[in-house]
Tab-separated table of C-alpha atoms and ligand atoms in Angstrom:
chain	number	residue	atom	x	y	z
A	1	MET	CA	-9.404	-12.466	-23.273
A	2	ARG	CA	-8.388	-11.426	-19.780
A	3	ALA	CA	-5.325	-12.978	-18.207
A	4	ARG	CA	-6.119	-15.950	-16.018
A	5	TRP	CA	-3.354	-15.091	-13.531
A	6	PRO	CA	-4.230	-12.870	-10.599
A	7	ARG	CA	-2.962	-9.384	-11.468
A	8	LEU	CA	-0.187	-8.041	-9.259
A	9	ARG	CA	-1.509	-4.765	-7.899
A	10	SER	CA	1.863	-3.224	-7.150
A	11	PHE	CA	3.401	-1.532	-10.187
A	12	ARG	CA	6.775	-1.407	-8.458
A	13	LEU	CA	6.637	-5.148	-7.774
A	14	ARG	CA	5.661	-5.827	-11.399
A	15	ILE	CA	8.608	-3.822	-12.732
A	16	ALA	CA	11.055	-5.455	-10.303
A	17	LEU	CA	9.725	-8.980	-10.968
A	18	GLY	CA	9.537	-8.467	-14.737
A	19	SER	CA	13.103	-7.239	-15.093
A	20	THR	CA	14.520	-9.849	-12.694
A	21	LEU	CA	12.693	-12.729	-14.387
A	22	THR	CA	13.785	-11.591	-17.862
A	23	ALA	CA	17.426	-11.395	-16.805
A	24	LEU	CA	17.145	-14.703	-14.952
A	25	ALA	CA	15.615	-16.429	-18.006
A	26	ALA	CA	18.517	-15.209	-20.171
A	27	ILE	CA	21.071	-16.430	-17.630
A	28	LEU	CA	19.343	-19.820	-17.289
A	29	LEU	CA	19.293	-20.255	-21.081
A	30	LEU	CA	23.005	-19.492	-21.207
A	31	TYR	CA	23.567	-21.888	-18.315
A	32	ALA	CA	21.697	-24.706	-20.063
A	33	MET	CA	23.605	-24.184	-23.312
A	34	ALA	CA	26.948	-24.011	-21.500
A	35	SER	CA	26.183	-27.177	-19.479
A	36	TYR	CA	25.223	-29.088	-22.619
A	37	THR	CA	28.419	-27.992	-24.393
A	38	ILE	CA	30.669	-28.804	-21.412
A	39	ILE	CA	29.195	-32.299	-20.914
A	40	HIS	CA	29.471	-33.256	-24.594
A	41	ARG	CA	32.844	-31.678	-25.148
A	42	ARG	CA	34.318	-33.452	-22.126
A	43	ALA	CA	33.020	-36.880	-23.285
A	44	ALA	CA	34.570	-36.208	-26.691
A	45	ILE	CA	37.923	-35.254	-25.133
A	46	ILE	CA	38.004	-38.414	-22.997
A	47	ASP	CA	37.234	-40.576	-26.051
A	48	HIS	CA	39.883	-38.753	-28.046
A	49	MET	CA	42.556	-39.252	-25.363
A	50	LEU	CA	41.625	-42.912	-24.891
A	51	SER	CA	41.869	-43.592	-28.638
A	52	ALA	CA	45.208	-41.784	-28.790
A	53	HIS	CA	46.595	-43.881	-25.914
A	54	LEU	CA	45.452	-47.165	-27.525
A	55	ALA	CA	46.853	-46.281	-30.938
A	56	GLY	CA	50.092	-44.819	-29.571
A	57	PRO	CA	53.438	-46.537	-30.149
A	58	GLY	CA	54.110	-46.877	-26.380
A	59	PHE	CA	52.058	-50.075	-25.888
A	60	GLN	CA	53.778	-51.973	-28.704
A	61	ALA	CA	57.196	-52.337	-27.098
A	62	THR	CA	56.294	-52.340	-23.422
A	63	PRO	CA	58.207	-55.048	-21.501
A	64	GLN	CA	56.084	-57.003	-19.009
A	65	ALA	CA	57.772	-55.393	-15.997
A	66	LEU	CA	56.688	-51.898	-17.059
A	67	TRP	CA	52.896	-52.544	-17.222
A	68	PRO	CA	52.303	-51.335	-13.585
A	69	ALA	CA	54.097	-48.064	-14.433
A	70	THR	CA	51.996	-47.693	-17.607
A	71	ASP	CA	48.864	-48.325	-15.479
A	72	ALA	CA	49.904	-45.566	-13.038
A	73	GLN	CA	50.605	-43.207	-15.913
A	74	LEU	CA	47.149	-43.823	-17.443
A	75	ASN	CA	45.564	-43.116	-14.040
A	76	ALA	CA	47.552	-39.937	-13.703
A	77	SER	CA	46.554	-38.672	-17.138
A	78	PHE	CA	42.783	-39.440	-16.729
A	79	GLY	CA	42.788	-38.354	-13.055
A	80	GLY	CA	42.407	-34.751	-14.244
A	81	PHE	CA	38.749	-35.484	-15.150
A	82	ALA	CA	37.875	-36.781	-11.670
A	83	PRO	CA	37.106	-34.852	-8.462
A	84	PRO	CA	40.321	-34.135	-6.514
A	85	ASP	CA	39.253	-36.284	-3.540
A	86	SER	CA	38.619	-39.516	-5.561
A	87	ALA	CA	40.778	-42.672	-5.025
A	88	PRO	CA	44.067	-42.361	-6.999
A	89	LEU	CA	43.816	-45.656	-8.921
A	90	ALA	CA	40.102	-45.567	-9.777
A	91	HIS	CA	40.424	-43.345	-12.884
A	92	ALA	CA	41.590	-45.870	-15.468
A	93	LEU	CA	42.005	-49.680	-15.565
A	94	LEU	CA	44.401	-51.712	-17.746
A	95	LEU	CA	44.246	-55.373	-18.885
A	96	VAL	CA	46.933	-57.020	-21.046
A	97	GLU	CA	46.358	-60.542	-22.427
A	98	ASP	CA	48.787	-62.673	-24.378
A	99	ALA	CA	47.891	-64.735	-27.459
A	100	GLY	CA	46.475	-67.610	-25.364
A	101	HIS	CA	44.077	-65.218	-23.518
A	102	GLY	CA	46.273	-65.535	-20.386
A	103	PRO	CA	46.521	-62.269	-18.463
A	104	GLN	CA	49.951	-60.710	-18.655
A	105	TYR	CA	48.940	-57.718	-16.516
A	106	ARG	CA	45.702	-56.679	-14.789
A	107	SER	CA	45.083	-53.508	-12.739
A	108	PRO	CA	44.512	-54.451	-9.088
A	109	ALA	CA	40.863	-53.255	-9.225
A	110	TRP	CA	40.039	-54.886	-12.592
A	111	GLN	CA	38.687	-58.134	-11.170
A	112	ARG	CA	36.514	-56.288	-8.595
A	113	VAL	CA	35.023	-54.024	-11.272
A	114	PHE	CA	34.539	-56.314	-14.264
A	115	GLY	CA	34.949	-59.871	-12.793
A	116	ASP	CA	34.978	-62.375	-15.619
A	117	ALA	CA	32.541	-60.526	-17.869
A	118	SER	CA	33.295	-60.874	-21.563
A	119	LEU	CA	34.909	-57.731	-22.901
A	120	PRO	CA	33.963	-56.008	-26.129
A	121	ARG	CA	36.548	-56.594	-28.835
A	122	GLY	CA	37.119	-54.911	-32.143
A	123	PRO	CA	37.559	-51.295	-33.088
A	124	GLY	CA	35.757	-48.364	-31.483
A	125	LEU	CA	34.961	-47.430	-27.900
A	126	HIS	CA	32.152	-48.901	-25.792
A	127	THR	CA	30.351	-47.914	-22.629
A	128	VAL	CA	30.223	-50.687	-20.028
A	129	GLU	CA	28.792	-50.804	-16.493
A	130	GLY	CA	31.047	-52.256	-13.818
A	131	GLY	CA	31.409	-51.927	-10.067
A	132	GLY	CA	28.351	-49.683	-10.016
A	133	GLN	CA	30.056	-47.159	-12.316
A	134	SER	CA	30.076	-46.377	-15.973
A	135	TRP	CA	33.278	-47.015	-17.952
A	136	ARG	CA	34.454	-46.092	-21.429
A	137	ILE	CA	36.416	-49.030	-22.729
A	138	GLY	CA	38.551	-49.657	-25.857
A	139	SER	CA	40.995	-52.308	-27.001
A	140	ALA	CA	43.989	-52.590	-29.275
A	141	VAL	CA	46.063	-55.536	-30.566
A	142	HIS	CA	49.805	-55.028	-30.614
A	143	GLY	CA	51.619	-58.066	-31.949
A	144	SER	CA	50.705	-61.038	-29.749
A	145	VAL	CA	49.147	-59.033	-26.916
A	146	THR	CA	45.660	-57.527	-26.653
A	147	ILE	CA	45.329	-54.454	-24.460
A	148	TRP	CA	42.134	-53.066	-22.873
A	149	VAL	CA	41.961	-49.639	-21.296
A	150	ALA	CA	38.831	-48.576	-19.350
A	151	VAL	CA	38.312	-44.959	-18.253
A	152	ASN	CA	35.957	-44.099	-15.385
A	153	ARG	CA	33.110	-41.961	-16.812
A	154	SER	CA	31.170	-41.767	-13.549
A	155	LEU	CA	33.974	-39.840	-11.821
A	156	SER	CA	34.186	-37.415	-14.723
A	157	ASP	CA	30.388	-36.896	-14.615
A	158	ALA	CA	30.554	-36.301	-10.847
A	159	GLN	CA	33.154	-33.580	-11.369
A	160	VAL	CA	31.028	-31.883	-14.041
A	161	ARG	CA	27.963	-32.095	-11.802
A	162	ALA	CA	29.812	-30.507	-8.873
A	163	SER	CA	31.003	-27.615	-11.074
A	164	LEU	CA	27.521	-27.068	-12.543
A	165	LEU	CA	26.019	-27.110	-9.042
A	166	ARG	CA	28.428	-24.365	-7.963
A	167	PHE	CA	27.350	-22.324	-10.996
A	168	ALA	CA	23.683	-22.886	-10.145
A	169	VAL	CA	24.229	-21.633	-6.579
A	170	ALA	CA	26.039	-18.583	-7.957
A	171	ILE	CA	23.079	-17.931	-10.295
A	172	GLY	CA	20.697	-18.155	-7.326
A	173	VAL	CA	22.712	-15.564	-5.396
A	174	LEU	CA	22.943	-13.413	-8.518
A	175	ALA	CA	19.165	-13.612	-9.016
A	176	MET	CA	18.560	-12.384	-5.471
A	177	ALA	CA	21.008	-9.534	-5.950
A	178	MET	CA	19.324	-8.636	-9.273
A	179	GLY	CA	15.907	-8.759	-7.578
A	180	ALA	CA	17.058	-6.416	-4.805
A	181	LEU	CA	18.624	-4.018	-7.303
A	182	ALA	CA	15.519	-4.071	-9.518
A	183	TRP	CA	13.302	-3.394	-6.462
A	184	TYR	CA	15.493	-0.466	-5.472
A	185	LEU	CA	15.579	0.988	-8.995
A	186	ALA	CA	11.827	0.526	-9.457
A	187	GLY	CA	11.314	2.327	-6.127
A	188	ARG	CA	13.468	5.214	-7.306
A	189	ALA	CA	11.562	5.377	-10.568
A	190	MET	CA	8.267	5.565	-8.665
A	191	ARG	CA	9.431	8.398	-6.417
A	192	PRO	CA	7.835	11.239	-8.422
A	193	VAL	CA	4.515	9.392	-8.353
A	194	GLU	CA	4.801	8.949	-4.587
A	195	HIS	CA	5.630	12.628	-4.288
A	196	LEU	CA	2.509	13.546	-6.266
A	197	THR	CA	0.401	11.159	-4.192
A	198	GLY	CA	1.752	12.765	-1.020
A	199	VAL	CA	0.716	16.198	-2.269
A	200	MET	CA	-2.736	14.933	-3.267
A	201	VAL	CA	-3.238	13.325	0.146
A	202	ARG	CA	-2.301	16.542	1.917
A	203	LEU	CA	-4.572	18.590	-0.338
A	204	THR	CA	-7.651	19.844	1.392
A	205	ALA	CA	-9.851	22.652	0.287
A	206	SER	CA	-7.760	24.984	2.427
A	207	GLU	CA	-4.498	23.994	0.730
A	208	LEU	CA	-5.559	24.251	-2.883
A	209	ASP	CA	-2.727	26.695	-3.430
A	210	GLN	CA	-0.129	23.898	-3.152
A	211	ARG	CA	1.840	23.099	-6.302
A	212	VAL	CA	4.418	20.459	-7.150
A	213	SER	CA	7.629	21.764	-8.652
A	214	ALA	CA	8.042	20.248	-12.128
A	215	ALA	CA	11.628	21.475	-12.407
A	216	GLU	CA	12.927	18.857	-9.957
A	217	GLU	CA	11.223	15.923	-11.630
A	218	ASP	CA	12.555	13.709	-14.415
A	219	LEU	CA	11.596	14.614	-17.952
A	220	GLU	CA	9.082	11.760	-18.165
A	221	PHE	CA	7.182	12.978	-15.105
A	222	ALA	CA	7.522	16.730	-15.591
A	223	GLN	CA	4.588	16.783	-18.019
A	224	MET	CA	2.360	14.832	-15.637
A	225	VAL	CA	3.278	17.262	-12.850
A	226	SER	CA	2.424	20.298	-14.958
A	227	VAL	CA	-0.917	18.742	-15.963
A	228	PHE	CA	-1.588	18.109	-12.267
A	229	ASN	CA	-0.683	21.701	-11.411
A	230	ALA	CA	-2.976	23.018	-14.163
A	231	MET	CA	-5.790	20.859	-12.782
A	232	LEU	CA	-5.172	22.320	-9.317
A	233	ASP	CA	-5.362	25.828	-10.814
A	234	ARG	CA	-8.777	25.103	-12.294
A	235	LEU	CA	-9.973	23.417	-9.117
A	236	GLN	CA	-8.853	26.297	-6.951
A	237	ARG	CA	-10.493	28.836	-9.242
A	238	SER	CA	-13.837	27.052	-9.314
A	239	PHE	CA	-13.702	26.377	-5.593
A	240	LEU	CA	-13.094	30.033	-4.838
A	241	GLN	CA	-15.842	31.030	-7.254
A	242	ALA	CA	-18.342	28.710	-5.606
A	243	ALA	CA	-17.410	29.816	-2.099
A	244	ARG	CA	-17.452	33.470	-3.092
A	245	PHE	CA	-20.795	33.053	-4.810
A	246	SER	CA	-22.582	31.580	-1.790
A	247	GLY	CA	-20.944	34.137	0.489
A	248	ASP	CA	-21.790	37.052	-1.820
A	249	ALA	CA	-25.323	35.842	-2.423
A	250	ALA	CA	-25.886	35.479	1.321
A	251	HIS	CA	-24.427	38.902	1.896
A	252	GLU	CA	-26.650	40.502	-0.741
A	253	LEU	CA	-29.722	38.763	0.671
A	254	ARG	CA	-29.206	40.017	4.214
A	255	THR	CA	-30.324	43.630	3.676
A	256	PRO	CA	-33.596	42.904	1.832
A	257	LEU	CA	-34.359	40.172	4.364
A	258	THR	CA	-33.773	42.498	7.315
A	259	ILE	CA	-36.024	45.118	5.720
A	260	LEU	CA	-38.659	42.503	4.938
A	261	GLN	CA	-38.530	41.173	8.502
A	262	GLY	CA	-38.842	44.698	9.940
A	263	GLU	CA	-41.779	45.541	7.675
A	264	LEU	CA	-43.560	42.286	8.526
A	265	GLU	CA	-43.027	42.759	12.249
A	266	ARG	CA	-44.453	46.286	11.973
A	267	SER	CA	-47.465	45.103	9.930
A	268	PHE	CA	-47.997	42.233	12.391
A	269	ALA	CA	-47.989	44.654	15.336
A	270	GLN	CA	-50.406	47.013	13.497
A	271	ALA	CA	-52.727	44.177	12.530
A	272	GLY	CA	-52.973	43.172	16.206
A	273	THR	CA	-53.803	46.658	17.441
A	274	ALA	CA	-56.095	47.759	14.585
A	275	ALA	CA	-59.684	48.417	15.585
A	276	ALA	CA	-61.049	45.833	13.180
A	277	ALA	CA	-58.546	43.110	13.895
A	278	ASP	CA	-58.454	40.450	11.187
A	279	PRO	CA	-57.389	37.095	12.663
A	280	VAL	CA	-56.815	35.558	9.183
A	281	LEU	CA	-54.483	38.396	8.158
A	282	GLU	CA	-52.744	38.183	11.533
A	283	GLN	CA	-52.150	34.427	11.096
A	284	GLY	CA	-50.887	34.982	7.541
A	285	LEU	CA	-48.431	37.622	8.701
A	286	ALA	CA	-47.229	35.395	11.552
A	287	ASN	CA	-46.547	32.540	9.098
A	288	MET	CA	-44.710	34.880	6.751
A	289	LEU	CA	-42.654	36.205	9.655
A	290	ASP	CA	-41.690	32.637	10.610
A	291	GLU	CA	-40.530	31.890	7.081
A	292	VAL	CA	-38.559	35.137	6.847
A	293	ARG	CA	-36.839	34.354	10.157
A	294	ARG	CA	-35.974	30.902	8.802
A	295	LEU	CA	-34.527	32.465	5.667
A	296	ASP	CA	-32.558	34.902	7.795
A	297	SER	CA	-31.109	32.054	9.859
A	298	ILE	CA	-30.029	30.248	6.642
A	299	VAL	CA	-28.401	33.390	5.324
A	300	ARG	CA	-26.523	34.000	8.574
A	301	LYS	CA	-25.214	30.443	8.574
A	302	LEU	CA	-24.169	30.665	4.932
A	303	LEU	CA	-22.209	33.793	5.768
A	304	LEU	CA	-20.468	31.970	8.582
A	305	ALA	CA	-19.817	29.040	6.263
A	306	ARG	CA	-17.236	31.199	4.589
A	307	ALA	CA	-15.039	30.099	7.448
A	308	ASP	CA	-14.924	26.728	5.795
A	309	ALA	CA	-11.734	25.510	4.240
A	310	GLY	CA	-9.696	28.482	5.267
A	311	GLN	CA	-11.824	31.031	3.448
A	312	LEU	CA	-11.538	33.060	6.619
A	313	ALA	CA	-8.012	33.469	7.863
A	314	ILE	CA	-8.737	32.572	11.456
A	315	PRO	CA	-6.825	34.646	13.993
A	316	LEU	CA	-5.349	32.160	16.460
A	317	CYS	CA	-5.744	33.653	19.938
A	318	PRO	CA	-5.542	31.689	23.198
A	319	VAL	CA	-9.048	30.637	24.215
A	320	ASP	CA	-10.240	28.799	27.318
A	321	LEU	CA	-13.352	26.826	26.441
A	322	ARG	CA	-14.308	25.927	30.021
A	323	PRO	CA	-16.336	29.136	30.696
A	324	THR	CA	-18.175	28.718	27.392
A	325	LEU	CA	-19.124	25.142	28.246
A	326	GLU	CA	-20.234	26.188	31.749
A	327	GLU	CA	-22.466	28.915	30.321
A	328	LEU	CA	-24.003	26.445	27.896
A	329	ALA	CA	-24.615	24.040	30.786
A	330	GLU	CA	-26.343	26.813	32.722
A	331	ASP	CA	-28.558	27.574	29.706
A	332	ILE	CA	-29.586	23.934	29.545
A	333	GLY	CA	-30.320	24.035	33.279
A	334	LEU	CA	-32.720	26.928	32.641
A	335	LEU	CA	-34.791	24.775	30.328
A	336	ASP	CA	-37.854	23.829	32.194
A	337	ASP	CA	-38.266	20.265	30.975
A	338	GLY	CA	-36.505	18.282	33.700
A	339	ARG	CA	-33.426	17.777	31.595
A	340	GLN	CA	-30.369	16.781	33.565
A	341	VAL	CA	-26.908	18.207	32.795
A	342	ARG	CA	-23.757	16.166	33.407
A	343	LEU	CA	-20.619	18.256	33.391
A	344	THR	CA	-17.111	16.739	33.497
A	345	LEU	CA	-14.602	19.504	32.806
A	346	PRO	CA	-10.937	20.037	33.746
A	347	GLU	CA	-9.658	23.325	35.265
A	348	HIS	CA	-8.821	24.844	31.860
A	349	ILE	CA	-9.397	23.834	28.273
A	350	ALA	CA	-6.764	25.892	26.529
A	351	VAL	CA	-6.890	25.986	22.729
A	352	ARG	CA	-5.940	28.546	20.094
A	353	GLY	CA	-8.477	29.988	17.720
A	354	ASP	CA	-11.386	32.335	17.299
A	355	ALA	CA	-13.481	32.427	20.488
A	356	GLU	CA	-16.683	33.384	18.682
A	357	LEU	CA	-16.429	30.678	16.024
A	358	LEU	CA	-15.565	28.001	18.591
A	359	CYS	CA	-18.486	29.135	20.734
A	360	GLN	CA	-20.681	28.801	17.628
A	361	VAL	CA	-19.531	25.165	17.223
A	362	LEU	CA	-20.371	24.277	20.832
A	363	GLN	CA	-23.681	26.116	20.614
A	364	ASN	CA	-24.631	24.143	17.514
A	365	LEU	CA	-23.803	20.860	19.254
A	366	VAL	CA	-25.681	21.788	22.429
A	367	SER	CA	-28.686	23.108	20.542
A	368	ASN	CA	-28.818	19.808	18.629
A	369	ALA	CA	-28.551	17.893	21.923
A	370	ILE	CA	-31.527	19.880	23.219
A	371	LYS	CA	-33.549	19.641	19.996
A	372	TYR	CA	-32.981	15.955	19.284
A	373	GLY	CA	-32.400	14.606	22.808
A	374	LEU	CA	-35.161	12.824	24.690
A	375	PRO	CA	-37.241	15.267	26.753
A	376	GLY	CA	-36.617	14.568	30.434
A	377	GLY	CA	-33.346	12.864	29.529
A	378	TRP	CA	-29.798	14.042	30.083
A	379	ILE	CA	-27.120	16.044	28.269
A	380	ALA	CA	-23.449	15.424	29.021
A	381	LEU	CA	-20.621	17.875	28.359
A	382	SER	CA	-17.136	16.559	28.970
A	383	ALA	CA	-13.575	17.373	27.989
A	384	ARG	CA	-10.311	15.531	28.385
A	385	ARG	CA	-6.864	15.882	27.003
A	386	LYS	CA	-5.431	13.106	24.852
A	387	GLY	CA	-1.818	13.789	23.870
A	388	GLU	CA	-1.683	17.094	22.022
A	389	GLN	CA	-5.457	17.267	21.574
A	390	TRP	CA	-8.516	18.254	23.506
A	391	ARG	CA	-11.479	15.972	23.082
A	392	ILE	CA	-14.745	17.703	23.879
A	393	ASP	CA	-17.759	15.389	23.893
A	394	VAL	CA	-21.355	16.529	23.706
A	395	GLY	CA	-23.738	13.651	24.340
A	396	ASN	CA	-27.423	13.254	24.957
A	397	ALA	CA	-30.017	10.605	25.659
A	398	SER	CA	-31.567	9.687	22.331
A	399	HIS	CA	-33.194	6.947	20.334
A	400	GLY	CA	-29.974	6.999	18.288
A	401	ILE	CA	-29.312	7.910	14.678
A	402	ALA	CA	-30.098	5.303	12.022
A	403	PRO	CA	-26.959	3.982	10.278
A	404	GLU	CA	-28.120	5.183	6.857
A	405	HIS	CA	-28.064	8.801	8.100
A	406	ARG	CA	-24.750	8.745	9.947
A	407	HIS	CA	-22.419	9.433	7.039
A	408	ARG	CA	-24.559	12.275	5.702
A	409	LEU	CA	-25.178	14.233	8.943
A	410	PHE	CA	-22.405	16.681	8.080
A	411	ASP	CA	-23.708	17.419	4.571
A	412	ARG	CA	-25.164	20.855	4.105
A	413	PHE	CA	-28.959	21.033	4.414
A	414	TYR	CA	-29.139	17.377	5.412
A	415	ARG	CA	-31.551	16.534	8.199
A	416	ALA	CA	-31.659	12.992	9.419
A	417	ASP	CA	-35.220	12.362	10.343
A	418	GLN	CA	-37.977	13.340	7.966
A	419	ALA	CA	-40.295	13.751	10.960
A	420	HIS	CA	-37.846	16.210	12.503
A	421	GLN	CA	-38.039	18.391	9.459
A	422	ARG	CA	-41.533	19.315	10.317
A	423	ARG	CA	-41.518	19.135	14.098
A	424	VAL	CA	-38.092	20.499	15.036
A	425	PRO	CA	-36.974	23.850	13.654
A	426	GLY	CA	-33.684	23.845	11.772
A	427	VAL	CA	-32.270	23.871	8.258
A	428	GLY	CA	-29.520	21.213	8.384
A	429	LEU	CA	-26.543	23.576	8.334
A	430	GLY	CA	-25.420	23.461	11.976
A	431	LEU	CA	-23.199	20.372	11.863
A	432	SER	CA	-21.618	21.084	8.470
A	433	LEU	CA	-20.739	24.571	9.617
A	434	ALA	CA	-19.398	23.302	12.947
A	435	ARG	CA	-17.201	20.754	11.203
A	436	ASP	CA	-15.841	23.387	8.781
A	437	ILE	CA	-14.915	25.627	11.706
A	438	ALA	CA	-13.273	22.741	13.575
A	439	MET	CA	-11.244	21.857	10.483
A	440	ALA	CA	-10.226	25.463	9.921
A	441	HIS	CA	-8.772	25.281	13.455
A	442	GLY	CA	-6.776	22.147	12.600
A	443	GLY	CA	-9.237	19.933	14.462
A	444	SER	CA	-12.157	17.667	13.607
A	445	LEU	CA	-15.761	16.992	14.452
A	446	ALA	CA	-17.279	13.537	14.229
A	447	LEU	CA	-20.098	11.379	15.460
A	448	ALA	CA	-18.459	9.238	18.165
A	449	GLU	CA	-19.201	5.622	18.940
A	450	ALA	CA	-21.752	5.536	21.730
A	451	GLU	CA	-23.731	3.002	23.675
A	452	PRO	CA	-27.320	2.338	22.608
A	453	GLY	CA	-29.714	4.995	23.861
A	454	GLN	CA	-27.315	7.905	23.389
A	455	VAL	CA	-25.719	10.078	20.736
A	456	ARG	CA	-22.310	11.648	21.192
A	457	PHE	CA	-20.456	14.146	19.007
A	458	ARG	CA	-16.719	14.590	19.537
A	459	LEU	CA	-14.929	17.851	18.813
A	460	SER	CA	-11.131	17.465	18.692
A	461	LEU	CA	-8.956	20.576	18.794
A	462	PRO	CA	-5.175	20.967	19.030
A	463	ALA	CA	-4.194	21.929	22.576
A	464	ALA	CA	-2.554	25.317	23.025
B	1	ATP	N1	-27.717	15.157	19.176
B	1	ATP	C1	-28.384	14.638	18.135
B	1	ATP	N2	-29.223	13.594	18.299
B	1	ATP	C2	-29.875	13.055	17.261
B	1	ATP	N3	-29.801	13.527	15.997
B	1	ATP	C3	-29.008	14.584	15.760
B	1	ATP	C4	-28.260	15.193	16.819
B	1	ATP	N4	-27.552	16.213	16.272
B	1	ATP	C5	-27.867	16.242	14.974
B	1	ATP	N5	-28.755	15.283	14.662
B	1	ATP	C6	-29.291	15.009	13.325
B	1	ATP	O1	-28.429	15.590	12.370
B	1	ATP	C7	-29.132	16.454	11.516
B	1	ATP	C8	-28.250	17.581	11.068
B	1	ATP	O2	-27.956	18.432	12.165
B	1	ATP	P1	-27.617	19.951	11.912
B	1	ATP	O3	-27.267	20.577	13.196
B	1	ATP	O4	-26.612	20.002	10.818
B	1	ATP	O5	-28.938	20.532	11.335
B	1	ATP	P2	-30.261	20.973	12.091
B	1	ATP	O6	-30.075	20.908	13.545
B	1	ATP	O7	-31.343	20.131	11.513
B	1	ATP	O8	-30.438	22.462	11.610
B	1	ATP	P3	-29.623	23.752	12.050
B	1	ATP	O9	-29.001	24.226	10.805
B	1	ATP	O10	-30.591	24.679	12.604
B	1	ATP	O11	-28.609	23.284	13.046
B	1	ATP	C9	-30.294	16.880	12.311
B	1	ATP	O12	-31.373	17.227	11.470
B	1	ATP	C10	-30.626	15.674	13.154
B	1	ATP	O13	-31.459	14.808	12.429
B	2	MG	MG1	-28.401	21.868	14.474
């Protein structure tokens, strides 16, 4: 059966709480046992002293004039059980009666505490309430006089309570100190895990060569670290294999495709000029040529995709992107479909990277804006610096991109609109490639939030 309590998600908190609560439970058990022993032992000691006083030889020969001194002495000896600030004569009370029940001596407070209540006689000690307090009372007969001694139990209890309260406060402080120590120690124990998490977070495809040093870790974590490192080895190997495979395959396909394209173009030209021109053959060749060109475009993009995840060591040269963006804007202006270009560019857009690859990114974005923007609409190119980054936005008038497509736009071979796949040429590689290049430059490419009726992609690159 599953635990009914909500599970604490933090392992560190669970360790700290568990150890603190265990220690606290042990201390509280000890505290309870000690309190019980102290309370009972003290009652026994008071009874023992009271019995000893009553049975002692002192009372037998006390002349009447000495009873006040005996009273003071009793108070002094039981005063040790009372809090230091209690009234000096409230600790014990004395009553001496002669044979005719006439009082020979009575403590000054006796009447106020007990009045004329009948007092227990006979052997043994009794507990009696008087004056709002609890008293332990005993009597003894010495010759013709009967003596009662009452000891204040309430004062003794108050002293015990005050001491126990001080202990309880000390336990509270101790518990907080234990909690803080346990939290600190649990944090230290979790450090290797945090270290591993940090490495995993930093890991991107381009940093698969990172390893965690097992030598520095505690024995218990060293094995986990080496398993993690071995997993990274395998991951890196298969990642490189996959990347190399697509790159190699694309590379191998280029030559036959170029030959095929050349041959088809030649055949197409011949078919057009032949005396007995065959329109069916001509159409067939044109279709084949289209498909071969499409294949060629895929292969070229796959080759470029090797830039992804640091497969290409990108030479970081200073590049100004403003001229590139201006050229692209001019190209859009040449389109003869009434499309309007909005250009908002600063004097220079200085970044570091590979000019050709960065140009490829912007071209992909602009070609998308042309392909998927509304005909007769607008295309906006803008750049502004935000802190240490350049933000280059490429936007266009559009019906928008449905939410279900947004998170997949950057997947390879993904095309958002089924209708586009037939009407608009393309293979679905442009954005994924552009994002890989941006990331290889330490930047990012994302679909930005935009108002309805437009689509905006944002390329962020570290400023030079
Ligand atoms: N500016 C845009 N407006 C609306 N949809 C867009 C825009 N840019 C991209 N898309 C959608 O994202 C999809 C993926 O774009 P991507 O550039 O990766 O591929 P593509 O343009 O279809 O092919 P190619 O590989 O030739 O670039 C597109 O098919 C399109 O549906
Ligand atoms: Mg595209």
